[in-house]
Tab-separated table of C-alpha atoms and ligand atoms in Angstrom:
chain	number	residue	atom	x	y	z
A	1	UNK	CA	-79.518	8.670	-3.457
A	2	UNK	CA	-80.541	6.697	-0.142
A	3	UNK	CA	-78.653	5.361	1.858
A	4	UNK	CA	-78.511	2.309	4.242
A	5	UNK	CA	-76.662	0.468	6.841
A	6	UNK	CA	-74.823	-2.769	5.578
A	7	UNK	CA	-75.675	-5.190	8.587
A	8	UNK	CA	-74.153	-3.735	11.642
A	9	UNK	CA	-71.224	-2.838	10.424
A	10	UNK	CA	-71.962	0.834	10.423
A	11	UNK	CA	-70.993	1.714	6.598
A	12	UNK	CA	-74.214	3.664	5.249
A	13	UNK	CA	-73.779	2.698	1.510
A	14	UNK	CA	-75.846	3.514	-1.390
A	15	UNK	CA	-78.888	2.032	-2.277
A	16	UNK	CA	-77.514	1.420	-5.613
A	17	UNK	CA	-74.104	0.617	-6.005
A	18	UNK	CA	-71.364	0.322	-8.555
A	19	UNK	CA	-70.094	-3.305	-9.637
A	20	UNK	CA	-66.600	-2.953	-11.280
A	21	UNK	CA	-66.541	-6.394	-13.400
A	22	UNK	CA	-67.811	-4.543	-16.114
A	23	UNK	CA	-63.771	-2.480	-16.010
A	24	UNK	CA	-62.431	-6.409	-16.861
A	25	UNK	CA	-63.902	-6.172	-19.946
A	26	UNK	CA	-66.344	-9.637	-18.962
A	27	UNK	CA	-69.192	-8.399	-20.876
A	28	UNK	CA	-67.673	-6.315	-23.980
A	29	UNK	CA	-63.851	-4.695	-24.315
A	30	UNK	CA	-64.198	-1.127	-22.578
A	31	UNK	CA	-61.927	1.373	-23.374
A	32	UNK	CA	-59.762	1.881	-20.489
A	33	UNK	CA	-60.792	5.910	-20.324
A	34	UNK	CA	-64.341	5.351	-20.575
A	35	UNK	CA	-64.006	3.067	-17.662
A	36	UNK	CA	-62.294	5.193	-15.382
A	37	UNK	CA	-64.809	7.994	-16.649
A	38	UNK	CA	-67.560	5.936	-15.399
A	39	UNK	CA	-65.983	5.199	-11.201
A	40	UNK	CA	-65.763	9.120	-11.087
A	41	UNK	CA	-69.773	9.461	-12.865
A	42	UNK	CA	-70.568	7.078	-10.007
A	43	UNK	CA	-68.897	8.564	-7.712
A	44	UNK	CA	-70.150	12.255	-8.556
A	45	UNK	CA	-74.090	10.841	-9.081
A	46	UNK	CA	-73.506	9.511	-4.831
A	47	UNK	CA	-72.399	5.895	-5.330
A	48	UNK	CA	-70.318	4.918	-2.126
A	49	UNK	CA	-69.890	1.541	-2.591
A	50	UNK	CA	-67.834	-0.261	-4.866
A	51	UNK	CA	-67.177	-3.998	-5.191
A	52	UNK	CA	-64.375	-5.504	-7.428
A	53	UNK	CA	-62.623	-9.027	-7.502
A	54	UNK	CA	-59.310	-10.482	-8.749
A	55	UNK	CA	-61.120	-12.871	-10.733
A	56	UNK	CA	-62.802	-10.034	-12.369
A	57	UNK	CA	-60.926	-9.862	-16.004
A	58	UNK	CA	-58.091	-11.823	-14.534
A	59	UNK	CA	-56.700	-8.987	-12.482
A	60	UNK	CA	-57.353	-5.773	-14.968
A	61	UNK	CA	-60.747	-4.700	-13.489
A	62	UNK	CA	-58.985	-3.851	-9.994
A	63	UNK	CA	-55.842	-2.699	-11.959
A	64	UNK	CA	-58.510	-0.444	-13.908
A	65	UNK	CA	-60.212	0.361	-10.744
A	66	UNK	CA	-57.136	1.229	-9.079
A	67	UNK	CA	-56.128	4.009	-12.025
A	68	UNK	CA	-59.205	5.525	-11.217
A	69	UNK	CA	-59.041	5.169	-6.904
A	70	UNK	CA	-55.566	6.567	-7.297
A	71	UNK	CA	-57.180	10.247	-8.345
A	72	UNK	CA	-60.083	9.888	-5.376
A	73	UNK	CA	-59.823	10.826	-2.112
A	74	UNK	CA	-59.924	7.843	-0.019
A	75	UNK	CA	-63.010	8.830	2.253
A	76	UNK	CA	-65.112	9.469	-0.790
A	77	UNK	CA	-66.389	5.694	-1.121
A	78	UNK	CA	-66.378	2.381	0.363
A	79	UNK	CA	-64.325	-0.537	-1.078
A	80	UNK	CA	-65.139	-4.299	-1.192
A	81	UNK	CA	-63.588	-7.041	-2.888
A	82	UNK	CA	-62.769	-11.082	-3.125
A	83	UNK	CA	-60.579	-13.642	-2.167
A	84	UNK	CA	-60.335	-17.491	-3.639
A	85	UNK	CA	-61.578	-16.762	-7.106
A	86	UNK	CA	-58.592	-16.735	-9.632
A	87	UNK	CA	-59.619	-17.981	-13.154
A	88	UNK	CA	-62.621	-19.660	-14.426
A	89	UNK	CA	-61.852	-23.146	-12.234
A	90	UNK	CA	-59.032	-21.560	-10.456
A	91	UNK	CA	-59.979	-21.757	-6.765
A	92	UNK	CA	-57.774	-21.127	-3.761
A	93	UNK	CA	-59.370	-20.491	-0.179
A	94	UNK	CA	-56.226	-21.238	2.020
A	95	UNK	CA	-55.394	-19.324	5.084
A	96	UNK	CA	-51.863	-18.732	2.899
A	97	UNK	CA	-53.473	-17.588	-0.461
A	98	UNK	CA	-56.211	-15.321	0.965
A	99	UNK	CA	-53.580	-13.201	3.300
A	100	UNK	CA	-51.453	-12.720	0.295
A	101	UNK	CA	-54.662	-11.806	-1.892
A	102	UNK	CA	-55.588	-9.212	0.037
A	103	UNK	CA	-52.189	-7.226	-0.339
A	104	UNK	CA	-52.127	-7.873	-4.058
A	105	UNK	CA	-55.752	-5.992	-4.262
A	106	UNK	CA	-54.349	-3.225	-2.297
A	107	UNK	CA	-51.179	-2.955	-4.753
A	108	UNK	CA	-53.832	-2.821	-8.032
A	109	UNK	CA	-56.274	-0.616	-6.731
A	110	UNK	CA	-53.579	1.392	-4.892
A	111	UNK	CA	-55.402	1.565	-1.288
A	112	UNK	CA	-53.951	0.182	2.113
A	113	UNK	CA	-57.420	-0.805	3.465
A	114	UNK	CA	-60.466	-2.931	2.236
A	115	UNK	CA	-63.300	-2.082	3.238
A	116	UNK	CA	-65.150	-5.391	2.725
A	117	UNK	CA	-63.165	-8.584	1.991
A	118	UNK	CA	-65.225	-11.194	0.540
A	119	UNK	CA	-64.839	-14.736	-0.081
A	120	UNK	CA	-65.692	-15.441	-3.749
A	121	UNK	CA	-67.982	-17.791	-5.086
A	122	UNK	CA	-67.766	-20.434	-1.944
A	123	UNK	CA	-70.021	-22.699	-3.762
A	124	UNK	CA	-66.866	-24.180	-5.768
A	125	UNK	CA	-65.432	-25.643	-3.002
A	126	UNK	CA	-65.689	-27.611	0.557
A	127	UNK	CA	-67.768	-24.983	2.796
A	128	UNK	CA	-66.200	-26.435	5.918
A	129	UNK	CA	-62.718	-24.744	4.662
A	130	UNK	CA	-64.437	-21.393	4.211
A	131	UNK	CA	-65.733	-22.058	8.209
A	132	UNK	CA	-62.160	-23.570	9.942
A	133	UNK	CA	-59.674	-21.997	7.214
A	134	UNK	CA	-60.616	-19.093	5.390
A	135	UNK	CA	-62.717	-16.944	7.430
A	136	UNK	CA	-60.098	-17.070	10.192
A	137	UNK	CA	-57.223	-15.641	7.874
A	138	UNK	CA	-60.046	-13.295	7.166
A	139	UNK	CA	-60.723	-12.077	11.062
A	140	UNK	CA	-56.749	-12.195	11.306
A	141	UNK	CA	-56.079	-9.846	8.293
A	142	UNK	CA	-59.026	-7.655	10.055
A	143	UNK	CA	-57.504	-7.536	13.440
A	144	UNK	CA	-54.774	-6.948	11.740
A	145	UNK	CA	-56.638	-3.725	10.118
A	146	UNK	CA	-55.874	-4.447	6.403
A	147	UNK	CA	-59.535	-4.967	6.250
A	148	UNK	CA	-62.719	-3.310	7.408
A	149	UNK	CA	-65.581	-6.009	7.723
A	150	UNK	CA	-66.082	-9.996	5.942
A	151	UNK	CA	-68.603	-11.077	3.674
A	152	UNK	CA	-69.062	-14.177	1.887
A	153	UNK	CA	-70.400	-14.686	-2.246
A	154	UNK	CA	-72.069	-17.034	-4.419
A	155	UNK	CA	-74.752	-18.287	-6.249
A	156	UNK	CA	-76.692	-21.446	-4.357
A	157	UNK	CA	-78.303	-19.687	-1.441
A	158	UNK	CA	-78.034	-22.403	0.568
A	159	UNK	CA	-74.195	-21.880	0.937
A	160	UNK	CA	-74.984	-18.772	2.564
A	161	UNK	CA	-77.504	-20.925	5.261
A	162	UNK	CA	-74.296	-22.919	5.537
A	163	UNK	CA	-71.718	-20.636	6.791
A	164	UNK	CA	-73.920	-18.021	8.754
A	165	UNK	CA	-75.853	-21.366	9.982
A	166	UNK	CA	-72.508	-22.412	11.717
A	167	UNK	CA	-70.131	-19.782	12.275
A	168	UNK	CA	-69.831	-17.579	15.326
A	169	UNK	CA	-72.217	-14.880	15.659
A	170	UNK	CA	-70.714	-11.495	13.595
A	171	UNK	CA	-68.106	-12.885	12.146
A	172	UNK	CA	-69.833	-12.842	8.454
A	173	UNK	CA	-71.397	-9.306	8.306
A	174	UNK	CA	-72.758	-9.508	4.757
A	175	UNK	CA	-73.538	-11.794	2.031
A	176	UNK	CA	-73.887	-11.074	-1.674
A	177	UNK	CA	-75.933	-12.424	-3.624
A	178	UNK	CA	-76.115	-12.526	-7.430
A	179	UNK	CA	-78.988	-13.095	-10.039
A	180	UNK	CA	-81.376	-14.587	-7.089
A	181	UNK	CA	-83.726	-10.742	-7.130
A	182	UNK	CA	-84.138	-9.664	-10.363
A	183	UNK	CA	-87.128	-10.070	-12.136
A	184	UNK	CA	-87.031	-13.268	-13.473
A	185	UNK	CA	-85.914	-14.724	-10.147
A	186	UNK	CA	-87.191	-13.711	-6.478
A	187	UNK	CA	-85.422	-16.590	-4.453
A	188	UNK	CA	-83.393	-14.710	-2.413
A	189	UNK	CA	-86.666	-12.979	-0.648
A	190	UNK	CA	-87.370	-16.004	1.138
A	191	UNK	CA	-84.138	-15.437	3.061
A	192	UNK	CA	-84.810	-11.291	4.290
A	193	UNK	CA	-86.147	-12.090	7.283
A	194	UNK	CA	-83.592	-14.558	8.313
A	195	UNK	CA	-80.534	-12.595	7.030
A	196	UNK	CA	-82.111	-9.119	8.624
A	197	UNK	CA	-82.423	-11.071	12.392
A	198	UNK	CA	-78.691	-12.316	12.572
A	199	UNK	CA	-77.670	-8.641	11.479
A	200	UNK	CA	-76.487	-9.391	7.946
A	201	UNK	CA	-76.287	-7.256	5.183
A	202	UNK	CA	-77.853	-8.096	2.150
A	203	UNK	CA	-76.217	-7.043	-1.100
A	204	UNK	CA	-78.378	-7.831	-3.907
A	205	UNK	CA	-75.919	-7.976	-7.269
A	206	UNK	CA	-77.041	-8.581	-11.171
A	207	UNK	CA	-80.075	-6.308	-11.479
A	208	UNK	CA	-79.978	-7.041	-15.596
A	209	UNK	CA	-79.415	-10.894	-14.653
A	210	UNK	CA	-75.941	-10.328	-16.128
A	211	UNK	CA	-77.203	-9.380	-19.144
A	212	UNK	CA	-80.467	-11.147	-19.855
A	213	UNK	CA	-82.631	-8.260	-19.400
A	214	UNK	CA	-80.699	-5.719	-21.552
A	215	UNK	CA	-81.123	-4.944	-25.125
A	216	UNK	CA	-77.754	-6.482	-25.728
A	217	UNK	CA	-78.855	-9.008	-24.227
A	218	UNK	CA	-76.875	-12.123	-22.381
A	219	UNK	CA	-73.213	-12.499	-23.234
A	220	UNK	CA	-72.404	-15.736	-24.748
A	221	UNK	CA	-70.900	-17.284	-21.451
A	222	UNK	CA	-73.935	-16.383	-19.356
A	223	UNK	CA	-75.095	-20.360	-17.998
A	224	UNK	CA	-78.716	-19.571	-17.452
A	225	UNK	CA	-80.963	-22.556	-18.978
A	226	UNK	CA	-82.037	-21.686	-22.661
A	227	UNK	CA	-85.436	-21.409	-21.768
A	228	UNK	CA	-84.635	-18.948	-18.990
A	229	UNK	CA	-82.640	-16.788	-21.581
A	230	UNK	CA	-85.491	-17.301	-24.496
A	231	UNK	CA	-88.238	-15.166	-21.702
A	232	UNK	CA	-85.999	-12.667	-20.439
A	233	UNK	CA	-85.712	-12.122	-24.581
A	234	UNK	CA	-89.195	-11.680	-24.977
A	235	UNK	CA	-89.752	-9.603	-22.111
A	236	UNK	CA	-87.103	-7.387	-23.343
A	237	UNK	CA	-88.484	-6.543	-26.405
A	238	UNK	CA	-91.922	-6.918	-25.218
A	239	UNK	CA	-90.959	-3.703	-23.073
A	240	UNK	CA	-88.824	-2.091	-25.768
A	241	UNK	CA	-92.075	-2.260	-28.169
A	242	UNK	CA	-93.817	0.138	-25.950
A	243	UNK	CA	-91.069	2.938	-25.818
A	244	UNK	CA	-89.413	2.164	-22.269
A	245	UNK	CA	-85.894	0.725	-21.174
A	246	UNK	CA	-86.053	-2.690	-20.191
A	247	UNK	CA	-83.108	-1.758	-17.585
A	248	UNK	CA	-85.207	0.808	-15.881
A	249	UNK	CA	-87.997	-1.634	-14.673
A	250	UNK	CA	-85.191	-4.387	-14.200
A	251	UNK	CA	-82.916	-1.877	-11.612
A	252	UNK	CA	-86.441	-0.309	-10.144
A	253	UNK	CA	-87.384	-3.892	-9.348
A	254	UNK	CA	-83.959	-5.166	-7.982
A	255	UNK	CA	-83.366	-2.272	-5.812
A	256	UNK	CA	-87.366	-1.717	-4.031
A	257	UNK	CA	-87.378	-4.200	-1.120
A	258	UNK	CA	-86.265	-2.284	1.869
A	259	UNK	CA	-84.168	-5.111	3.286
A	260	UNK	CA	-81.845	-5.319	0.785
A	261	UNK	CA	-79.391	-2.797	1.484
A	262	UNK	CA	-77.873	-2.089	-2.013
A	263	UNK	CA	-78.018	-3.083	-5.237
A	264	UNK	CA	-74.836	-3.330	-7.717
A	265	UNK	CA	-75.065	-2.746	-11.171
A	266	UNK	CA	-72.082	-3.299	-13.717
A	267	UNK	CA	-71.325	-0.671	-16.367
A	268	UNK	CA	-68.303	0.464	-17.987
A	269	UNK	CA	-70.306	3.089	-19.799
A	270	UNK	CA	-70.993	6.955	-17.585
A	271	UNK	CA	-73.990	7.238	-19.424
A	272	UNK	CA	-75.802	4.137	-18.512
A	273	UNK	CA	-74.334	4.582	-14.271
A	274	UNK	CA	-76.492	8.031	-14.858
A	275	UNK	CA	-79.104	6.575	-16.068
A	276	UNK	CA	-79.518	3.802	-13.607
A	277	UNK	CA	-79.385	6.414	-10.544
A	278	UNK	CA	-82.047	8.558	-12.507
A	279	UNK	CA	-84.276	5.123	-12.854
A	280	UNK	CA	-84.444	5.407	-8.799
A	281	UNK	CA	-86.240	8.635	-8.741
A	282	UNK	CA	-89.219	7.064	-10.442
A	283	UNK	CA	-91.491	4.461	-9.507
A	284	UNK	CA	-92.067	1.235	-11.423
A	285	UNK	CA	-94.972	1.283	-14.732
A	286	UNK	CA	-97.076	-1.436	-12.693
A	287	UNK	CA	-98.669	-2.422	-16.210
A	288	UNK	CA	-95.073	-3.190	-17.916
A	289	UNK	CA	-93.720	-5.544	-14.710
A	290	UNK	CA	-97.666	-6.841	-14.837
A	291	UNK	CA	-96.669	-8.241	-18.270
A	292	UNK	CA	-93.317	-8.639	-17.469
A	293	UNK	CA	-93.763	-10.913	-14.737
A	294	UNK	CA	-96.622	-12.919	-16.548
A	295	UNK	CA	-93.983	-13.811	-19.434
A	296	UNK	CA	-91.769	-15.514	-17.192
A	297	UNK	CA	-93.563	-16.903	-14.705
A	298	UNK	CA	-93.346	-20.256	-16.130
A	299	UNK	CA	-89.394	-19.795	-15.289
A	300	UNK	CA	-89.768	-18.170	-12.717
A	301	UNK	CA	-86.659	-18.662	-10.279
A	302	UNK	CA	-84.776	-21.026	-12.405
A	303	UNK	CA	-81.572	-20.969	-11.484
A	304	UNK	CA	-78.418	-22.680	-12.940
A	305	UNK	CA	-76.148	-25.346	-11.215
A	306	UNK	CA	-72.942	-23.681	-9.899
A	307	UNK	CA	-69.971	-25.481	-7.960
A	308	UNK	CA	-70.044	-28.710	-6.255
A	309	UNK	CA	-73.017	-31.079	-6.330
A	310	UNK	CA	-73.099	-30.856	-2.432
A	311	UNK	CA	-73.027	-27.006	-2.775
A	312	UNK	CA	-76.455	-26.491	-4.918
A	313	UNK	CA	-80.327	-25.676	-4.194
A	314	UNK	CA	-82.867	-28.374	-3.787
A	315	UNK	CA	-83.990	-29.130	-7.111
A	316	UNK	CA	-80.428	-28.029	-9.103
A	317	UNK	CA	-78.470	-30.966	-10.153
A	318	UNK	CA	-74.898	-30.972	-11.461
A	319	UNK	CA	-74.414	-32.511	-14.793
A	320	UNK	CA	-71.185	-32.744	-17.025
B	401	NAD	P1	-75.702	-6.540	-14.136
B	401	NAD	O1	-77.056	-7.127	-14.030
B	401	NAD	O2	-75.365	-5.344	-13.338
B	401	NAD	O3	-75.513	-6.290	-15.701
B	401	NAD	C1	-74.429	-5.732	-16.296
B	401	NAD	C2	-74.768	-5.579	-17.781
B	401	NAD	O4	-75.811	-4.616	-17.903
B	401	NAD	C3	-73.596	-5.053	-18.581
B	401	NAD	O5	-73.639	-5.641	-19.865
B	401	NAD	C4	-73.893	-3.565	-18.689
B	401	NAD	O6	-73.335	-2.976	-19.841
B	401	NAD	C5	-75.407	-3.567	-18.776
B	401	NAD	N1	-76.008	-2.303	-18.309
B	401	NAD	C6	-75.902	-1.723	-17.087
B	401	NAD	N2	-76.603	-0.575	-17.080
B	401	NAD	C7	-77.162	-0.420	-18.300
B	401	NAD	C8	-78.011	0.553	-18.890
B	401	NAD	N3	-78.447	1.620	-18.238
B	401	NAD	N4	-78.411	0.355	-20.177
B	401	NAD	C9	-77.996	-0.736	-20.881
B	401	NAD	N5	-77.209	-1.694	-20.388
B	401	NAD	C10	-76.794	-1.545	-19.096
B	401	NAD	O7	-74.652	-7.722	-13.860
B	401	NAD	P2	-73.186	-7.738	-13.300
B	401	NAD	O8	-72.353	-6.656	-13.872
B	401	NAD	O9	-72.749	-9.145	-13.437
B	401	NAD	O10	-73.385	-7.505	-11.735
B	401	NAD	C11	-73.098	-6.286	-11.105
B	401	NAD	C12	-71.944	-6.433	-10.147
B	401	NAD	O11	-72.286	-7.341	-9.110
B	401	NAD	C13	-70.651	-7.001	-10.747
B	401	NAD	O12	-69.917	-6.002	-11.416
B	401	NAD	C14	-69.969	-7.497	-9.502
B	401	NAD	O13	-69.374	-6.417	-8.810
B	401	NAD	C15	-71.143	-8.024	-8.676
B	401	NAD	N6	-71.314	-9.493	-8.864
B	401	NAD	C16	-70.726	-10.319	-7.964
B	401	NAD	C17	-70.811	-11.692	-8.132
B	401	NAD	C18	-70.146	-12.607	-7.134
B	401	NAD	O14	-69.607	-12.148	-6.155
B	401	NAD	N7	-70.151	-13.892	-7.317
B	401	NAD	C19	-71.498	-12.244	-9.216
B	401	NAD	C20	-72.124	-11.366	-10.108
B	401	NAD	C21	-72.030	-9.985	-9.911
């Protein structure tokens, strides 16, 4: 396993890292044993960073994650989760509700310290609360050390260009980004350079797309555009026909460019988090992401509209 700096905030965390929404049951019901099975196979296979959310089952993926914390010893990974995600279209970024989040994660995933606090999924609401509301409780409930370092979440990239754009200088040390590098969508490559000169960590989420490029394929929820969801099909059993795992090129592809400083993938499954770390020690078949890449470049970094109209891309519009 490599390892690499998040930002500058001096946590060296795996190169690929372990996302616990798969423990809230959000893409299949996992047995609870099988999930806790699969934090210590992560653990065990070097995976130091884990990243969780309230939102993430409604509470039970922390509770799950917790269960399985409870047994570890505390110095053996790195812990990040959310604030102002709830439900759905539940959304809450006040000074008041953020402070109080933060001790209800501790109490599920029995810890006294976070070692990222994030802000969830900004895009859903006015970003000028997140600047003169939210990340203040955040600095307070770090100077008050409950938590370790603040990064902020979400879909649009431009809501990260937002917030780092305008607040003060090391006050967001990380963003993460989901479903903008994977294969069928390279966006969030335009923004390395800028992210690695202010000192921000990039944390590249959603190697599979959430889904698309599995053999399961995308859960019925998933909101990428049909046509989006049709090629990441085809590619999947375009790679499948010759004998390989679709998720192997999809992680080796998510994880290669050296400025993103880890990728997380979700399982609930131990087998598949080994897997994943052993699709690191090769390099990618060039002639499967050749014809990978050629199926979907005609949808090629379509995205989906997410939050409010003010909050999207150029090009993404809002409807319904
Ligand atoms: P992902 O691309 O990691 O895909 C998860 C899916 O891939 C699951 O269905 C899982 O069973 C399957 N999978 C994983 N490894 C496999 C393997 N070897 N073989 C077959 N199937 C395999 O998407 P994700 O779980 O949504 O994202 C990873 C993590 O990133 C999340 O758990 C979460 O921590 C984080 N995330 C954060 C945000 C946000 O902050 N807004 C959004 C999305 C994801």
């Amino acid at each position: 396993m490599r390892f690499r700096e998040l930002g500058h905030t001096g946590m060296k965390i795996s190169q690929l890292s372990f996302g616990a929404s798969s423990l809230g049951s959000v893409f299949r019901d996992v047995p609870e044993d099988e999930a806790i099975a699969t934090v210590y196979k992560a653990i065990d296979l070097g995976i130091n960073f884990i990243d969780c959310s309230p939102f993430y089952g409604i509470t039970k993926a922390e509770t799950v994650l917790g269960k399985a914390l409870k047994e570890l010893p505390r110095d053996a990974y790195y812990l990040a989760t959310k604030v102002g995600r709830y439900h759905d279209r539940e959304f809450d970024f006040s000074a008041e509700r953020v402070t109080k989040s933060i001790e209800e994660s501790m109490e599920r995933m029995n810890v006294d310290y976070i070692d990222l606090i994030q802000t969830h999924d900004i895009e859903f609401v006015h970003l000028d609360q997140i600047l003169h509301e939210t990340l203040p409780a955040l600095v307070a409930a770090k100077e008050a050390g409950k938590v370790g370092h603040i990064g902020i979440t979400g879909l649009p990239l431009h809501v990260f260009d937002y917030i780092l754009d305008r607040a003060d200088e090391g006050i967001v040390e990380s963003v993460l980004s989901y479903c903008r590098y994977s294969l069928n969508d390279h966006s969030l490559a335009a923004k390395f350079d800028k992210y690695q000169a202010m000192g921000v960590g990039i944390i590249n989420a959603s190697p599979t797309s959430m889904g698309l490029l599995t053999e399961r394929g995308a859960p019925d929820w998933h909101p990428a555009p049909k046509e989006v969801i049709e090629a990441c099909a085809e590619v999947v059993q375009l790679i499948q026909s010759k004998g390989q795992d679709i998720v192997e090129l999809a992680v080796q592809f998510a994880c290669h460019p050296e400025a993103i400083t880890s990728t997380l993938v979700g399982t609930a499954n131990p087998k598949n988090i080994e897997k994943n770390v052993k699709f690191l020690e090769t390099d990618m078949d060039q002639e499967s992401l050749a014809e990978a890449l050629a199926i979907l470049k005609p949808v090629l970094n379509q995205t989906w509209a997410s939050g409010l109209p003010e909050n999207q891309d150029p090009g993404v519009v809002v409807t319904g």
